[in-house]
Structure formats: structure tokens, C-alpha cells
Tab-separated table of C-alpha atoms in Angstrom:
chain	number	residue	atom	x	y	z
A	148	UNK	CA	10.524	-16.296	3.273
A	149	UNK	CA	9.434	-15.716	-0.072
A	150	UNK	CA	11.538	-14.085	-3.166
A	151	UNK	CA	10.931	-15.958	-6.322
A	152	UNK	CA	8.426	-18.502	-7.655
A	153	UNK	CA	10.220	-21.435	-5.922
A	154	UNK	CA	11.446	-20.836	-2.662
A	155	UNK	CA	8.516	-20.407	-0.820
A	156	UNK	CA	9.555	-21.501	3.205
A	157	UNK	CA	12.989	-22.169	2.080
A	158	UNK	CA	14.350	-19.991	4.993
A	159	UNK	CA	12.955	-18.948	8.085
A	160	UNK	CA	10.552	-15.904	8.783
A	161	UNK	CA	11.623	-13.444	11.402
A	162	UNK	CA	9.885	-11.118	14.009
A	163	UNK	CA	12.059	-10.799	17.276
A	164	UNK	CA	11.387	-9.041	20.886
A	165	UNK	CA	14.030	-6.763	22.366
A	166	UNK	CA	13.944	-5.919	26.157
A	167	UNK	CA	16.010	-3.899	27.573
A	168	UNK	CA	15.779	-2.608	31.329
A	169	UNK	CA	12.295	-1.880	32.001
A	170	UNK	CA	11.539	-1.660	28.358
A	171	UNK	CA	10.269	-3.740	25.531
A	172	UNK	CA	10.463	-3.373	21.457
A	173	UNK	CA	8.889	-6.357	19.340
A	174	UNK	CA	9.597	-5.851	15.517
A	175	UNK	CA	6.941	-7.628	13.702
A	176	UNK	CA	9.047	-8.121	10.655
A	177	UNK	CA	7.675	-8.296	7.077
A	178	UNK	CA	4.426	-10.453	7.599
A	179	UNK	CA	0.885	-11.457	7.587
A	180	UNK	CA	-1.485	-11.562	10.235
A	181	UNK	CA	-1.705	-15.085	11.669
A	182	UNK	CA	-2.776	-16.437	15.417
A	183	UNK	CA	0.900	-16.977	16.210
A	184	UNK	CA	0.833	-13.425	17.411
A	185	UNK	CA	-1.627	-14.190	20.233
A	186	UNK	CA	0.742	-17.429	21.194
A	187	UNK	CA	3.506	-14.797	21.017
A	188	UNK	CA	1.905	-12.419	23.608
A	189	UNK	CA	0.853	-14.863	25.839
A	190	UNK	CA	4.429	-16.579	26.029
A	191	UNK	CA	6.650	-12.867	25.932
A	192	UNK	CA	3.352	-11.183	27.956
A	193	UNK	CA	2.809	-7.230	26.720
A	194	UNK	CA	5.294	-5.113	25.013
A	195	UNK	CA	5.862	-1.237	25.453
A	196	UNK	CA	6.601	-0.506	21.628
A	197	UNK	CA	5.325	-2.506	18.963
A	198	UNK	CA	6.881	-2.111	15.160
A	199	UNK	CA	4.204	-3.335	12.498
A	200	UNK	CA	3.994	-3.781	9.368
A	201	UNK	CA	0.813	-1.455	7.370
A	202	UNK	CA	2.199	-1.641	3.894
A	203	UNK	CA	2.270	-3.907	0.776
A	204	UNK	CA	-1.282	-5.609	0.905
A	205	UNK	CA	-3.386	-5.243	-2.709
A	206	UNK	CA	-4.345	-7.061	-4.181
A	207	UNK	CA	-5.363	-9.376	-1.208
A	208	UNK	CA	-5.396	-12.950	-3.452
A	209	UNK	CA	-1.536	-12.773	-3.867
A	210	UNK	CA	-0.633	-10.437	-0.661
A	211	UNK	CA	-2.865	-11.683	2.147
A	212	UNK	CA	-0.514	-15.109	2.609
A	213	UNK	CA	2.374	-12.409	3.331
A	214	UNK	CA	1.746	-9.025	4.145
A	215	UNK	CA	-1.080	-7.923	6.916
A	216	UNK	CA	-3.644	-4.452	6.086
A	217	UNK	CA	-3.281	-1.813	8.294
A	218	UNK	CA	-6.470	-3.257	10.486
A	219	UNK	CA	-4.382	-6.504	11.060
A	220	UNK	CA	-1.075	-4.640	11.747
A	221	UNK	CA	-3.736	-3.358	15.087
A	222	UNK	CA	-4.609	-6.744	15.238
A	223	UNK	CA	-1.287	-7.631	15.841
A	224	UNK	CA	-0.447	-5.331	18.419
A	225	UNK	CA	-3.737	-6.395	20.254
A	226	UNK	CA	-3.098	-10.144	20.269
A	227	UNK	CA	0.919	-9.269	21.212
A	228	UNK	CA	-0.617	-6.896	24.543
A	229	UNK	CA	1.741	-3.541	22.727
A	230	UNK	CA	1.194	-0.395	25.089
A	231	UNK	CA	1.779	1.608	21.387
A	232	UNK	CA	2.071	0.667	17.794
A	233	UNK	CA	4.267	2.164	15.111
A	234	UNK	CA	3.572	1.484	11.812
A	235	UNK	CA	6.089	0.443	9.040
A	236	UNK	CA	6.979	-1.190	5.794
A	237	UNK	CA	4.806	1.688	3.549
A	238	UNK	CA	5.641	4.426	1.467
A	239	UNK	CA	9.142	4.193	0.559
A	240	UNK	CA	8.687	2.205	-2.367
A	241	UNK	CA	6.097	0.904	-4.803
A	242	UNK	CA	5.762	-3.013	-4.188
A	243	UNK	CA	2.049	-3.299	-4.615
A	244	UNK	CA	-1.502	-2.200	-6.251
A	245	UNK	CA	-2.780	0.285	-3.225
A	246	UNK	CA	-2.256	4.100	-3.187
A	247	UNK	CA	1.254	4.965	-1.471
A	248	UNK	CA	-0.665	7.026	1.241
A	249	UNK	CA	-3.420	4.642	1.953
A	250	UNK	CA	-1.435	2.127	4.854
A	251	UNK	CA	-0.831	5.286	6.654
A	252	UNK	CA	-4.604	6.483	6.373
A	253	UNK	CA	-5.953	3.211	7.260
A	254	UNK	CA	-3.887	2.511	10.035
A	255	UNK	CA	-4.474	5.907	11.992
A	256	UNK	CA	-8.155	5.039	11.216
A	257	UNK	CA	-8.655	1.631	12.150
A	258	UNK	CA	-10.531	0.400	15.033
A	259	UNK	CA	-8.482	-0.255	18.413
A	260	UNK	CA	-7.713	1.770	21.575
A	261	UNK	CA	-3.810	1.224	21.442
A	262	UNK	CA	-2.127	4.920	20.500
A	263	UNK	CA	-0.309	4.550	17.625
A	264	UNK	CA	1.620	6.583	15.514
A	265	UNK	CA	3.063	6.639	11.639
A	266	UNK	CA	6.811	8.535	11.569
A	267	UNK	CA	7.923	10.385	8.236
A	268	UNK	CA	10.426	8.912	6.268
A	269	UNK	CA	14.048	9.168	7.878
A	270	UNK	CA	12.314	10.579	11.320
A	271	UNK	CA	14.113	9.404	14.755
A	272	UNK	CA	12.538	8.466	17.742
A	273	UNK	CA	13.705	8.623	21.058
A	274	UNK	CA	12.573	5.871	23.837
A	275	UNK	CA	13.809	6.534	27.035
């Protein structure tokens, strides 16, 4: 909720939870890590898929407000109870200071026992 020098918290953030049948998608959205993600998993209880954001983090004293490393993106999915983590928001485009490869690197590598997984650019992904 951020897009120019003056509008900080002018409109609402956005992360949202689908669930459909027996299955359940949250999409973390474009954010930073923050404790409201443990309040979300104990309200919605564990999701099947969780979409996070790895991308768009140096440097940290003007990104970490707004966009979450890779190691928080697993944070994320730990405090919201995700069976498995996909990883977006990287690569497409050049927003920020890190190497375009490194979100993908550091999320694969980063502590945590939930399986997660990084799809190529314009990849599909079937969930039933």
C-alpha cells in the first residue's frame, strides 16, 4: 500500500485464503514478514498450498518495512501451518539491489521442513 513518497497506508494491503473442497490456497500478496501471519494461521488453521513472496528485499533499510527475504517467506508459511510453499514475486523484473537469481537460491536453501518449490517463469501447475 505503498507507490509514491506520499501514500504510504492510503489503501489497504491484501493477502487472501481460497478453499475450495478439501483444498486450501493462501496468496501471501506483496509483503513483509510481520506476526499477523501467526494470528492468520491460528484463525484460518493450516493451508495445503501456500504462495509467498521471495523477491524484492535489498537493500533491507528501505525494503524490510515491505517486502520479506526468502527465510521470512518460510517464516511465513510456518506461522500460517502451509503443507507446501511456492515461492513468488522474483525474477521477472529488476525492482531491487540483489542478484535476479538469489530469492530463488535462498529460498530452496533456507532452514524449514515444509517442501517447497520455485516454478519457471510462465510454468502451470496443476492441484487436484
Amino acid at each position: 500500500s505503498r507507490r509514491g513518497l506520499m501514500d504510504t497506508n492510503t489503501t489497504l494491503w491484501c493477502g487472501f485464503r481460497c478453499d475450495v473442497a478439501d483444498y486450501s490456497v493462501y496468496f501471501a500478496g506483496d509483503t513483509a514478514y510481520g506476526e499477523t501471519f501467526a494470528d492468520i494461521g491460528a484463525r484460518l488453521g493450516p493451508c495445503d498450498l501456500g504462495l509467498v513472496p521471495i523477491g524484492a528485499y535489498q537493500p533491507r533499510i528501505l525494503m524490510e518495512p515491505v517486502h520479506a527475504t526468502p527465510e521470512e517467506a518460510v517464516r511465513i508459511g510456518e506461522d500460517l501451518g502451509a503443507r507446501r510453499l511456492i515461492g513468488m514475486h522474483w525474477g521477472t523484473i529488476r525492482l531491487t539491489t540483489e542478484p535476479m537469481l538469489e530469492p530463488a537460491e535462498r529460498f530452496m536453501a533456507a532452514s524449514g521442513s515444509i517442501p517447497r518449490q520455485v516454478m519457471r517463469i510462465g510454468e502451470s501447475l496443476a492441484l487436484a
